[in-house]
């Protein structure tokens, strides 16, 4: 039987753990690594193609490419893309890890931080699918997870990581909805759904990751607030999880302001 949910995972930032970006200086590693998911009912998957095409038509009408990438948009286009996504029948969940901390320095192995953050994301994806199952009767109740392909990451290795978590590590993942065997990766350009995931994750990350001038932009996050997974108004345990928690992350005034409505 077909899956009930499709989950598309993308990232914003990098997993570099040294030479962090400084205000006024180009280059350098990002302060945050954000890994997030766009979750949609499987029978609405094709709607994301139309959604991507609308964003492209309004924000990049002269581009010869059909695919979109949030980083290629200017500020007004980014905000418009988020306005187009707002209210659509999809949900975002995102886990954001602050790398420039003493605790983060323990993640020294390749992809270690990526796997760690994704573990918390899969938890939240599983909770959402479990909660939605009573109203999503089609399919087998499980989620098919597709990553946006990134260099240097073994997706068979990630399947093995999930199997290890399932069999030997106590987690809060609701395993009955996670189809480990179906975990896959596709190129960003091939799937409209991954491009929508990119928009959502990048929009959220922009509220925490400073640009070269030290500024953050929270208007994108606020535009898609209605699409972020929450439970009873609790966003920070569900659709928006930060490591460390926001009150321990040494946020600037602007960063803290952007998240006030989600507290």
mmCIF file of C-alpha atoms in Angstrom:
data_model
loop_
_atom_site.group_PDB
_atom_site.id
_atom_site.type_symbol
_atom_site.label_atom_id
_atom_site.label_comp_id
_atom_site.label_asym_id
_atom_site.label_seq_id
_atom_site.Cartn_x
_atom_site.Cartn_y
_atom_site.Cartn_z
ATOM 1 C CA UNK A 1 0.000 0.000 0.000
ATOM 2 C CA UNK A 2 1.204 3.510 -0.776
ATOM 3 C CA UNK A 3 2.537 5.881 1.853
ATOM 4 C CA UNK A 4 0.200 8.336 3.530
ATOM 5 C CA UNK A 5 2.730 11.149 3.876
ATOM 6 C CA UNK A 6 5.664 12.435 1.879
ATOM 7 C CA UNK A 7 8.450 14.190 3.762
ATOM 8 C CA UNK A 8 11.037 16.306 1.959
ATOM 9 C CA UNK A 9 14.170 17.290 3.875
ATOM 10 C CA UNK A 10 16.611 20.067 3.075
ATOM 11 C CA UNK A 11 19.136 22.178 4.961
ATOM 12 C CA UNK A 12 20.340 25.745 5.291
ATOM 13 C CA UNK A 13 23.863 26.550 6.383
ATOM 14 C CA UNK A 14 26.822 24.199 6.489
ATOM 15 C CA UNK A 15 28.421 21.820 8.945
ATOM 16 C CA UNK A 16 31.772 23.609 9.183
ATOM 17 C CA UNK A 17 32.875 23.774 12.815
ATOM 18 C CA UNK A 18 35.640 26.416 12.572
ATOM 19 C CA UNK A 19 36.418 29.763 10.927
ATOM 20 C CA UNK A 20 32.915 31.072 11.456
ATOM 21 C CA UNK A 21 31.629 33.960 9.369
ATOM 22 C CA UNK A 22 32.377 37.384 10.850
ATOM 23 C CA UNK A 23 30.454 40.617 10.405
ATOM 24 C CA UNK A 24 31.869 42.582 7.507
ATOM 25 C CA UNK A 25 33.966 39.677 6.238
ATOM 26 C CA UNK A 26 32.901 37.447 3.376
ATOM 27 C CA UNK A 27 33.096 33.669 3.491
ATOM 28 C CA UNK A 28 33.417 31.545 6.600
ATOM 29 C CA UNK A 29 31.184 28.876 8.083
ATOM 30 C CA UNK A 30 27.605 29.604 9.083
ATOM 31 C CA UNK A 31 26.771 30.080 12.753
ATOM 32 C CA UNK A 32 23.741 27.782 12.484
ATOM 33 C CA UNK A 33 22.954 24.550 10.668
ATOM 34 C CA UNK A 34 19.229 24.213 9.994
ATOM 35 C CA UNK A 35 17.680 20.947 8.834
ATOM 36 C CA UNK A 36 13.995 20.998 8.070
ATOM 37 C CA UNK A 37 11.154 19.093 6.489
ATOM 38 C CA UNK A 38 8.192 19.896 4.312
ATOM 39 C CA UNK A 39 5.440 17.390 5.125
ATOM 40 C CA UNK A 40 2.532 16.821 2.764
ATOM 41 C CA UNK A 41 -0.192 14.234 2.300
ATOM 42 C CA UNK A 42 0.941 11.858 -0.415
ATOM 43 C CA UNK A 43 -2.192 12.415 -2.480
ATOM 44 C CA UNK A 44 -1.403 16.139 -2.604
ATOM 45 C CA UNK A 45 2.175 15.715 -3.739
ATOM 46 C CA UNK A 46 1.561 17.005 -7.240
ATOM 47 C CA UNK A 47 0.127 20.210 -5.783
ATOM 48 C CA UNK A 48 3.700 21.158 -4.894
ATOM 49 C CA UNK A 49 4.596 21.230 -8.580
ATOM 50 C CA UNK A 50 1.906 23.832 -9.222
ATOM 51 C CA UNK A 51 3.032 25.722 -6.127
ATOM 52 C CA UNK A 52 6.643 25.786 -7.310
ATOM 53 C CA UNK A 53 5.562 26.897 -10.779
ATOM 54 C CA UNK A 54 3.554 29.780 -9.311
ATOM 55 C CA UNK A 55 6.542 30.945 -7.248
ATOM 56 C CA UNK A 56 8.758 30.747 -10.318
ATOM 57 C CA UNK A 57 6.242 32.642 -12.457
ATOM 58 C CA UNK A 58 5.931 35.488 -9.967
ATOM 59 C CA UNK A 59 9.478 35.659 -8.614
ATOM 60 C CA UNK A 60 11.732 34.540 -11.487
ATOM 61 C CA UNK A 61 9.600 34.880 -14.634
ATOM 62 C CA UNK A 62 12.573 35.470 -16.937
ATOM 63 C CA UNK A 63 14.653 32.547 -15.746
ATOM 64 C CA UNK A 64 15.224 29.783 -18.273
ATOM 65 C CA UNK A 65 15.275 27.212 -15.478
ATOM 66 C CA UNK A 66 12.089 25.706 -14.113
ATOM 67 C CA UNK A 67 13.565 24.913 -10.697
ATOM 68 C CA UNK A 68 13.903 27.561 -7.991
ATOM 69 C CA UNK A 69 16.357 28.128 -5.176
ATOM 70 C CA UNK A 70 15.572 30.485 -2.296
ATOM 71 C CA UNK A 71 19.112 31.885 -2.156
ATOM 72 C CA UNK A 72 18.782 33.143 -5.740
ATOM 73 C CA UNK A 73 15.856 35.421 -4.846
ATOM 74 C CA UNK A 74 16.218 39.012 -3.704
ATOM 75 C CA UNK A 75 14.497 40.151 -0.513
ATOM 76 C CA UNK A 76 11.166 41.021 -2.133
ATOM 77 C CA UNK A 77 11.106 37.771 -4.085
ATOM 78 C CA UNK A 78 11.862 35.748 -0.964
ATOM 79 C CA UNK A 79 9.037 37.419 0.899
ATOM 80 C CA UNK A 80 6.647 36.888 -2.010
ATOM 81 C CA UNK A 81 7.610 33.214 -2.246
ATOM 82 C CA UNK A 82 6.737 32.816 1.440
ATOM 83 C CA UNK A 83 3.434 34.623 0.928
ATOM 84 C CA UNK A 84 2.560 32.197 -1.871
ATOM 85 C CA UNK A 85 3.384 29.210 0.348
ATOM 86 C CA UNK A 86 1.423 30.601 3.298
ATOM 87 C CA UNK A 87 -1.862 28.794 3.874
ATOM 88 C CA UNK A 88 -1.065 25.874 1.574
ATOM 89 C CA UNK A 89 -1.873 22.360 2.895
ATOM 90 C CA UNK A 90 1.657 21.516 4.000
ATOM 91 C CA UNK A 91 3.653 21.806 7.202
ATOM 92 C CA UNK A 92 7.240 22.654 8.045
ATOM 93 C CA UNK A 93 9.323 21.442 10.941
ATOM 94 C CA UNK A 94 12.896 22.604 11.444
ATOM 95 C CA UNK A 95 15.728 21.854 13.861
ATOM 96 C CA UNK A 96 18.431 24.500 14.126
ATOM 97 C CA UNK A 97 21.794 23.857 15.754
ATOM 98 C CA UNK A 98 24.112 26.657 16.899
ATOM 99 C CA UNK A 99 27.605 25.512 15.994
ATOM 100 C CA UNK A 100 29.754 28.164 17.641
ATOM 101 C CA UNK A 101 29.373 26.781 21.173
ATOM 102 C CA UNK A 102 31.616 24.614 23.370
ATOM 103 C CA UNK A 103 29.156 21.709 23.233
ATOM 104 C CA UNK A 104 28.918 21.798 19.443
ATOM 105 C CA UNK A 105 32.687 21.411 19.227
ATOM 106 C CA UNK A 106 32.256 17.753 20.224
ATOM 107 C CA UNK A 107 30.822 16.995 16.756
ATOM 108 C CA UNK A 108 34.104 16.272 15.037
ATOM 109 C CA UNK A 109 33.249 13.358 12.742
ATOM 110 C CA UNK A 110 31.949 13.918 9.231
ATOM 111 C CA UNK A 111 28.154 14.339 9.129
ATOM 112 C CA UNK A 112 27.927 13.773 12.906
ATOM 113 C CA UNK A 113 26.121 17.060 13.567
ATOM 114 C CA UNK A 114 23.894 16.566 10.514
ATOM 115 C CA UNK A 115 22.782 13.145 11.739
ATOM 116 C CA UNK A 116 22.264 14.416 15.278
ATOM 117 C CA UNK A 117 20.018 17.300 14.236
ATOM 118 C CA UNK A 118 18.129 15.097 11.783
ATOM 119 C CA UNK A 119 17.331 12.678 14.599
ATOM 120 C CA UNK A 120 15.304 15.414 16.325
ATOM 121 C CA UNK A 121 13.673 16.339 13.034
ATOM 122 C CA UNK A 122 12.559 12.741 12.415
ATOM 123 C CA UNK A 123 11.057 12.742 15.917
ATOM 124 C CA UNK A 124 8.894 15.707 15.039
ATOM 125 C CA UNK A 125 7.956 14.347 11.646
ATOM 126 C CA UNK A 126 6.829 11.117 13.306
ATOM 127 C CA UNK A 127 4.712 12.975 15.864
ATOM 128 C CA UNK A 128 2.994 14.992 13.165
ATOM 129 C CA UNK A 129 2.201 11.932 11.051
ATOM 130 C CA UNK A 130 0.901 10.066 14.099
ATOM 131 C CA UNK A 131 -1.379 12.972 15.000
ATOM 132 C CA UNK A 132 -2.674 13.364 11.455
ATOM 133 C CA UNK A 133 -3.347 9.692 10.786
ATOM 134 C CA UNK A 134 -6.964 9.773 12.095
ATOM 135 C CA UNK A 135 -7.829 12.334 9.409
ATOM 136 C CA UNK A 136 -5.541 10.925 6.699
ATOM 137 C CA UNK A 137 -7.146 7.568 5.981
ATOM 138 C CA UNK A 138 -5.536 6.869 2.626
ATOM 139 C CA UNK A 139 -2.318 4.902 2.472
ATOM 140 C CA UNK A 140 -0.516 2.778 5.037
ATOM 141 C CA UNK A 141 -0.040 5.491 7.652
ATOM 142 C CA UNK A 142 3.687 5.711 6.981
ATOM 143 C CA UNK A 143 5.925 8.502 5.737
ATOM 144 C CA UNK A 144 8.267 8.325 2.764
ATOM 145 C CA UNK A 145 11.327 10.484 3.465
ATOM 146 C CA UNK A 146 13.285 12.070 0.618
ATOM 147 C CA UNK A 147 16.408 14.139 1.221
ATOM 148 C CA UNK A 148 17.812 16.825 -1.010
ATOM 149 C CA UNK A 149 21.051 15.198 -2.057
ATOM 150 C CA UNK A 150 24.196 16.663 -0.505
ATOM 151 C CA UNK A 151 27.762 15.748 -1.310
ATOM 152 C CA UNK A 152 29.619 13.484 1.051
ATOM 153 C CA UNK A 153 26.558 12.041 2.769
ATOM 154 C CA UNK A 154 25.750 8.326 2.528
ATOM 155 C CA UNK A 155 22.014 7.801 2.633
ATOM 156 C CA UNK A 156 22.511 4.092 3.180
ATOM 157 C CA UNK A 157 24.581 5.217 6.162
ATOM 158 C CA UNK A 158 21.671 7.321 7.345
ATOM 159 C CA UNK A 159 19.337 4.337 7.048
ATOM 160 C CA UNK A 160 21.790 2.430 9.218
ATOM 161 C CA UNK A 161 21.781 5.299 11.709
ATOM 162 C CA UNK A 162 17.975 5.169 11.916
ATOM 163 C CA UNK A 163 18.087 1.397 12.413
ATOM 164 C CA UNK A 164 20.591 1.881 15.238
ATOM 165 C CA UNK A 165 18.328 4.459 16.874
ATOM 166 C CA UNK A 166 15.309 2.189 16.477
ATOM 167 C CA UNK A 167 16.973 -0.926 17.867
ATOM 168 C CA UNK A 168 19.423 0.335 20.475
ATOM 169 C CA UNK A 169 18.824 3.960 21.461
ATOM 170 C CA UNK A 170 15.922 5.376 23.421
ATOM 171 C CA UNK A 171 14.314 8.135 21.380
ATOM 172 C CA UNK A 172 10.899 9.759 21.085
ATOM 173 C CA UNK A 173 10.526 8.750 17.451
ATOM 174 C CA UNK A 174 7.179 7.073 16.731
ATOM 175 C CA UNK A 175 8.664 4.303 14.625
ATOM 176 C CA UNK A 176 5.421 2.823 13.184
ATOM 177 C CA UNK A 177 5.116 5.808 10.821
ATOM 178 C CA UNK A 178 8.758 5.903 9.648
ATOM 179 C CA UNK A 179 9.574 3.731 6.630
ATOM 180 C CA UNK A 180 13.351 3.382 6.923
ATOM 181 C CA UNK A 181 13.606 1.226 3.794
ATOM 182 C CA UNK A 182 12.018 3.985 1.707
ATOM 183 C CA UNK A 183 14.510 6.713 2.732
ATOM 184 C CA UNK A 184 15.958 8.173 -0.480
ATOM 185 C CA UNK A 185 17.727 11.194 -1.911
ATOM 186 C CA UNK A 186 17.074 13.215 -5.047
ATOM 187 C CA UNK A 187 18.747 16.195 -6.670
ATOM 188 C CA UNK A 188 17.202 19.536 -5.703
ATOM 189 C CA UNK A 189 16.456 20.378 -9.329
ATOM 190 C CA UNK A 190 14.461 17.201 -9.971
ATOM 191 C CA UNK A 191 11.672 17.570 -7.412
ATOM 192 C CA UNK A 192 9.462 20.611 -6.913
ATOM 193 C CA UNK A 193 8.746 19.387 -3.380
ATOM 194 C CA UNK A 194 12.432 19.669 -2.435
ATOM 195 C CA UNK A 195 12.422 23.214 -3.763
ATOM 196 C CA UNK A 196 9.467 24.062 -1.521
ATOM 197 C CA UNK A 197 11.334 22.476 1.401
ATOM 198 C CA UNK A 198 14.325 24.661 0.541
ATOM 199 C CA UNK A 199 12.132 27.768 0.670
ATOM 200 C CA UNK A 200 10.688 26.849 4.055
ATOM 201 C CA UNK A 201 13.948 25.839 5.729
ATOM 202 C CA UNK A 202 15.834 28.833 4.345
ATOM 203 C CA UNK A 203 13.057 31.192 5.436
ATOM 204 C CA UNK A 204 13.242 29.884 8.994
ATOM 205 C CA UNK A 205 17.045 29.915 9.106
ATOM 206 C CA UNK A 206 17.161 33.538 7.948
ATOM 207 C CA UNK A 207 15.632 34.581 11.275
ATOM 208 C CA UNK A 208 18.709 33.286 13.138
ATOM 209 C CA UNK A 209 21.658 33.249 10.711
ATOM 210 C CA UNK A 210 23.276 36.718 10.436
ATOM 211 C CA UNK A 211 24.219 38.017 7.016
ATOM 212 C CA UNK A 212 27.550 39.688 6.239
ATOM 213 C CA UNK A 213 26.310 42.847 7.961
ATOM 214 C CA UNK A 214 25.239 41.011 11.099
ATOM 215 C CA UNK A 215 21.525 41.349 10.291
ATOM 216 C CA UNK A 216 18.847 38.680 10.395
ATOM 217 C CA UNK A 217 15.525 38.659 8.526
ATOM 218 C CA UNK A 218 12.458 37.348 10.328
ATOM 219 C CA UNK A 219 9.749 38.542 7.911
ATOM 220 C CA UNK A 220 10.027 35.309 5.889
ATOM 221 C CA UNK A 221 9.490 33.195 8.998
ATOM 222 C CA UNK A 222 6.478 35.278 9.972
ATOM 223 C CA UNK A 223 4.916 34.897 6.518
ATOM 224 C CA UNK A 224 4.908 31.081 6.804
ATOM 225 C CA UNK A 225 4.083 30.944 10.523
ATOM 226 C CA UNK A 226 0.751 29.271 9.782
ATOM 227 C CA UNK A 227 2.534 26.432 8.007
ATOM 228 C CA UNK A 228 4.806 25.567 10.927
ATOM 229 C CA UNK A 229 3.931 22.483 12.957
ATOM 230 C CA UNK A 230 2.767 23.261 16.474
ATOM 231 C CA UNK A 231 0.633 21.718 19.137
ATOM 232 C CA UNK A 232 -1.700 23.928 21.122
ATOM 233 C CA UNK A 233 0.399 26.935 20.169
ATOM 234 C CA UNK A 234 3.632 25.260 21.281
ATOM 235 C CA UNK A 235 6.038 25.775 18.393
ATOM 236 C CA UNK A 236 9.403 25.481 20.127
ATOM 237 C CA UNK A 237 8.947 21.820 21.077
ATOM 238 C CA UNK A 238 7.529 20.873 17.687
ATOM 239 C CA UNK A 239 7.990 22.837 14.476
ATOM 240 C CA UNK A 240 10.857 25.021 15.692
ATOM 241 C CA UNK A 241 13.486 23.330 17.829
ATOM 242 C CA UNK A 242 16.826 24.946 18.549
ATOM 243 C CA UNK A 243 19.900 23.429 20.104
ATOM 244 C CA UNK A 244 20.670 24.948 22.521
ATOM 245 C CA UNK A 245 17.248 26.343 23.519
ATOM 246 C CA UNK A 246 16.698 29.945 22.448
ATOM 247 C CA UNK A 247 17.122 31.318 25.967
ATOM 248 C CA UNK A 248 20.593 29.751 26.122
ATOM 249 C CA UNK A 249 21.755 30.695 22.626
ATOM 250 C CA UNK A 250 22.923 34.255 23.330
ATOM 251 C CA UNK A 251 20.576 35.739 20.746
ATOM 252 C CA UNK A 252 20.862 39.308 19.559
ATOM 253 C CA UNK A 253 17.901 41.615 20.118
ATOM 254 C CA UNK A 254 16.827 41.176 16.510
ATOM 255 C CA UNK A 255 17.058 37.380 16.634
ATOM 256 C CA UNK A 256 15.055 37.259 19.856
ATOM 257 C CA UNK A 257 12.418 39.616 18.463
ATOM 258 C CA UNK A 258 11.836 37.381 15.465
ATOM 259 C CA UNK A 259 10.903 34.454 17.692
ATOM 260 C CA UNK A 260 8.750 36.277 20.268
ATOM 261 C CA UNK A 261 5.485 35.267 18.632
ATOM 262 C CA UNK A 262 6.456 31.574 18.841
ATOM 263 C CA UNK A 263 7.254 31.486 22.549
#
